[in-house]
Coordinates of C-alpha atoms in Angstrom, one line a residue:
Chain A
D1491 CA 88.2 -51.7 -25.3
T1492 CA 87.8 -50.7 -29.0
A1493 CA 90.1 -53.7 -30.9
V1494 CA 91.6 -52.2 -34.4
S1495 CA 91.0 -48.8 -34.7
Q1496 CA 91.1 -46.7 -37.5
T1497 CA 91.0 -42.8 -37.9
P1498 CA 89.7 -40.3 -39.6
K1499 CA 86.4 -42.5 -40.2
Y1500 CA 85.4 -40.1 -43.2
L1501 CA 87.9 -38.3 -45.8
V1502 CA 86.7 -35.9 -47.6
T1503 CA 89.5 -33.9 -49.6
Q1504 CA 90.9 -32.3 -52.9
M1505 CA 92.7 -33.7 -55.7
G1506 CA 96.3 -33.5 -55.4
N1507 CA 96.3 -32.8 -51.7
D1508 CA 98.2 -35.4 -49.4
K1509 CA 96.8 -37.3 -46.7
S1510 CA 97.1 -39.8 -44.6
I1511 CA 95.3 -42.4 -42.6
K1512 CA 96.4 -44.1 -39.3
C1513 CA 95.7 -47.3 -37.6
E1514 CA 96.1 -48.6 -33.8
Q1515 CA 95.6 -52.2 -32.8
N1516 CA 95.8 -53.3 -29.0
L1517 CA 95.2 -56.9 -29.4
G1518 CA 99.3 -57.5 -29.3
H1519 CA 99.2 -58.9 -32.8
D1520 CA 102.5 -58.3 -34.5
T1521 CA 100.9 -58.2 -38.5
M1522 CA 99.2 -55.5 -40.2
Y1523 CA 97.6 -55.1 -43.1
W1524 CA 95.8 -52.5 -45.0
Y1525 CA 92.8 -52.8 -47.8
K1526 CA 90.9 -51.2 -50.2
Q1527 CA 87.0 -51.7 -50.8
D1528 CA 86.1 -50.5 -54.2
S1529 CA 82.6 -48.8 -54.8
K1530 CA 81.8 -52.6 -56.5
K1531 CA 82.9 -53.9 -52.9
F1532 CA 86.0 -55.6 -53.9
L1533 CA 88.1 -56.1 -51.2
K1534 CA 91.6 -56.3 -51.9
I1535 CA 95.1 -56.0 -50.3
M1536 CA 97.5 -53.5 -50.9
F1537 CA 99.9 -53.8 -47.8
S1538 CA 101.4 -56.4 -44.9
Y1539 CA 103.5 -55.9 -42.3
N1540 CA 104.8 -58.2 -39.6
N1541 CA 107.2 -56.9 -36.8
K1542 CA 107.4 -53.7 -38.9
E1543 CA 108.7 -55.0 -42.0
L1544 CA 106.8 -55.0 -45.2
I1545 CA 105.8 -58.8 -46.1
I1546 CA 103.3 -58.0 -48.9
N1547 CA 103.5 -54.8 -51.4
E1548 CA 100.8 -55.3 -53.9
T1549 CA 100.5 -53.2 -57.5
V1550 CA 99.8 -50.4 -55.7
P1551 CA 101.0 -47.1 -57.2
N1552 CA 104.0 -45.4 -54.9
R1553 CA 101.9 -42.2 -54.2
F1554 CA 101.1 -44.5 -51.4
S1555 CA 103.5 -45.0 -48.7
P1556 CA 102.6 -46.9 -45.6
K1557 CA 104.5 -46.6 -42.4
S1558 CA 104.7 -48.8 -39.3
P1559 CA 106.7 -47.4 -36.0
D1560 CA 106.1 -50.4 -34.1
K1561 CA 104.0 -53.4 -34.6
A1562 CA 100.7 -52.1 -33.3
H1563 CA 100.4 -49.1 -35.7
L1564 CA 100.1 -49.3 -39.1
N1565 CA 99.9 -45.7 -40.9
L1566 CA 99.1 -45.0 -44.8
H1567 CA 100.1 -41.7 -46.1
I1568 CA 98.9 -41.0 -49.5
N1569 CA 100.6 -38.9 -51.8
S1570 CA 98.7 -36.5 -55.0
L1571 CA 95.5 -38.1 -54.4
E1572 CA 93.8 -39.0 -57.6
L1573 CA 89.9 -39.2 -58.0
G1574 CA 90.1 -43.3 -58.7
D1575 CA 91.8 -43.6 -54.9
S1576 CA 88.2 -42.8 -53.6
A1577 CA 87.3 -45.9 -51.5
V1578 CA 86.8 -47.6 -48.1
Y1579 CA 90.5 -48.7 -46.5
F1580 CA 90.6 -51.0 -44.2
C1581 CA 93.0 -51.6 -41.4
A1582 CA 93.5 -55.4 -40.2
S1583 CA 95.8 -57.1 -37.7
S1584 CA 96.9 -61.1 -36.7
Q1585 CA 98.8 -63.3 -34.9
G1586 CA 101.5 -64.3 -37.1
N1587 CA 101.8 -63.9 -41.0
S1588 CA 100.6 -67.6 -41.3
L1589 CA 96.7 -66.2 -42.3
N1590 CA 96.1 -69.5 -39.9
Q1591 CA 94.5 -66.9 -37.8
P1592 CA 91.2 -65.3 -38.1
Q1593 CA 91.9 -60.9 -39.1
H1594 CA 90.6 -58.5 -37.1
F1595 CA 89.1 -55.3 -38.8
G1596 CA 88.6 -52.2 -38.1
D1597 CA 85.3 -50.5 -39.1
G1598 CA 87.0 -48.5 -42.1
T1599 CA 88.1 -44.6 -43.7
R1600 CA 85.4 -43.9 -46.4
L1601 CA 88.5 -41.4 -48.2
S1602 CA 86.4 -39.1 -50.6
I1603 CA 88.0 -37.3 -53.6
L1604 CA 86.5 -34.2 -54.9
Chain B
K1325 CA 95.1 -66.8 -61.4
Q1326 CA 93.0 -67.4 -58.2
E1327 CA 89.4 -66.0 -58.4
V1328 CA 86.9 -66.3 -55.9
T1329 CA 82.8 -65.6 -57.0
Q1330 CA 79.8 -66.0 -55.0
I1331 CA 76.6 -66.4 -55.8
P1332 CA 74.0 -65.2 -55.6
A1333 CA 75.2 -61.6 -54.8
A1334 CA 71.7 -60.5 -53.1
L1335 CA 69.3 -62.8 -51.2
S1336 CA 66.1 -61.7 -49.3
V1337 CA 64.6 -65.0 -47.5
P1338 CA 61.8 -64.4 -44.5
E1339 CA 63.3 -65.0 -40.7
G1340 CA 63.5 -69.0 -39.5
E1341 CA 64.6 -70.3 -43.1
N1342 CA 67.9 -71.8 -43.2
L1343 CA 69.5 -70.6 -46.3
V1344 CA 73.2 -71.7 -48.1
L1345 CA 75.5 -69.6 -49.4
N1346 CA 77.9 -70.2 -52.0
C1347 CA 81.4 -69.5 -52.8
S1348 CA 84.0 -70.9 -55.7
F1349 CA 87.3 -70.8 -56.3
T1350 CA 89.2 -71.4 -59.4
D1351 CA 92.8 -72.5 -58.2
S1352 CA 92.0 -76.2 -55.4
A1353 CA 96.0 -75.8 -53.9
I1354 CA 94.7 -73.5 -50.5
Y1355 CA 96.2 -73.1 -47.2
N1356 CA 92.4 -72.2 -46.0
L1357 CA 89.2 -70.4 -46.6
Q1358 CA 87.9 -68.2 -44.3
W1359 CA 84.1 -66.4 -44.4
F1360 CA 83.5 -63.1 -43.2
R1361 CA 80.4 -60.9 -42.3
Q1362 CA 80.3 -57.2 -43.2
D1363 CA 78.1 -54.8 -41.6
P1364 CA 77.3 -51.8 -43.5
G1365 CA 79.5 -48.5 -42.4
K1366 CA 81.9 -51.5 -40.4
G1367 CA 84.6 -53.8 -41.4
L1368 CA 84.6 -57.6 -41.3
T1369 CA 84.2 -59.8 -38.9
S1370 CA 85.7 -63.5 -39.4
L1371 CA 83.3 -66.1 -38.9
L1372 CA 84.5 -69.1 -39.5
L1373 CA 88.0 -70.5 -40.7
I1374 CA 88.7 -74.1 -42.3
Q1375 CA 91.5 -74.9 -42.6
S1376 CA 92.6 -77.5 -46.8
S1377 CA 92.7 -80.3 -44.7
Q1378 CA 89.4 -79.8 -42.5
R1379 CA 85.3 -80.5 -44.4
E1380 CA 83.8 -78.6 -42.4
Q1381 CA 83.9 -75.9 -39.3
T1382 CA 80.8 -75.2 -37.0
S1383 CA 79.9 -72.2 -35.0
G1384 CA 76.4 -72.0 -33.1
R1385 CA 74.0 -71.7 -36.3
L1386 CA 76.7 -71.4 -38.6
N1387 CA 78.5 -74.4 -40.6
A1388 CA 80.8 -73.8 -43.1
S1389 CA 81.6 -76.5 -45.3
L1390 CA 84.8 -77.2 -48.0
D1391 CA 85.2 -79.2 -50.9
K1392 CA 88.5 -78.1 -52.5
S1393 CA 89.3 -80.9 -55.1
S1394 CA 86.0 -78.9 -56.3
G1395 CA 86.9 -75.6 -55.6
R1396 CA 83.2 -75.0 -53.3
S1397 CA 82.7 -74.2 -50.0
T1398 CA 79.2 -73.4 -48.2
L1399 CA 78.1 -71.5 -45.4
Y1400 CA 74.7 -72.6 -43.9
I1401 CA 72.7 -70.4 -41.7
A1402 CA 70.4 -72.1 -39.2
A1403 CA 67.4 -70.5 -38.4
S1404 CA 67.8 -67.5 -39.8
Q1405 CA 67.1 -63.9 -38.2
P1406 CA 66.8 -59.8 -38.6
G1407 CA 70.3 -59.3 -37.3
D1408 CA 71.9 -62.0 -39.5
S1409 CA 71.1 -59.2 -42.3
A1410 CA 74.5 -58.5 -43.9
T1411 CA 77.3 -58.7 -46.6
Y1412 CA 79.0 -62.2 -46.5
L1413 CA 82.5 -62.5 -47.8
C1414 CA 84.8 -65.7 -48.9
A1415 CA 88.4 -65.5 -48.9
V1416 CA 90.8 -68.2 -49.8
V1417 CA 94.8 -67.8 -49.6
G1418 CA 96.4 -69.9 -52.0
T1419 CA 99.7 -72.1 -52.0
S1420 CA 100.8 -70.3 -54.7
G1421 CA 102.3 -66.7 -55.6
T1422 CA 101.4 -63.8 -53.0
Y1423 CA 100.9 -65.2 -49.5
K1424 CA 96.9 -63.4 -49.5
Y1425 CA 93.8 -63.4 -49.5
I1426 CA 91.6 -63.2 -51.8
F1427 CA 88.0 -62.1 -51.9
G1428 CA 84.9 -63.1 -52.9
T1429 CA 82.2 -60.1 -54.4
G1430 CA 80.0 -60.9 -51.4
T1431 CA 76.4 -62.2 -51.1
R1432 CA 74.5 -59.5 -49.4
L1433 CA 71.6 -61.2 -47.3
K1434 CA 68.6 -59.6 -45.6
V1435 CA 66.6 -61.9 -43.5
L1436 CA 62.9 -60.2 -43.2
A1437 CA 60.8 -60.3 -40.0

């Protein structure tokens, strides 16, 4: 009965590889987000999708490409991984894009680049 | 540019104490402010959301206040318990620029049994 689930939980890979992180929510929400939490625990939004449409795209390198096949899924694909990409990536969802509803977070994907 | 700061960065208290966590933001033009809790290795859990027109919100032993004009919010935890140990984050949504949450750096709370 997990609300927001991300896979994998841990991802260790070498520099230069391409990897994907999957996110699914079963809350019936129509807005989903990707956040990056760095080693200093600072959390910053990367992308936001509402009804499969991109509504927020922060200054993230274009090596990062989100894909939303439907409202319940928002996957994150990363090309040519770099050392600085090491972080914990959180997926979240909420009802509506007004940000007046609480956001529900997944448990995070810890990405380590060797 | 909105900046959110939380003080203290870390706090240890004995069980049963009442405590206050502080959050300050530089731009008072906000839609709302939200307090989250993050447990180690876990995502964030929303605790309280205060709209810009509200002064406070309460949930159980938690009370969050908002003073928009001074750019401050406090999270009051009554009768703290070891299970309250976690990192507490506040986040604000501004009315200018991109409509998104700006997070503070968090306060790491440890409640000692």
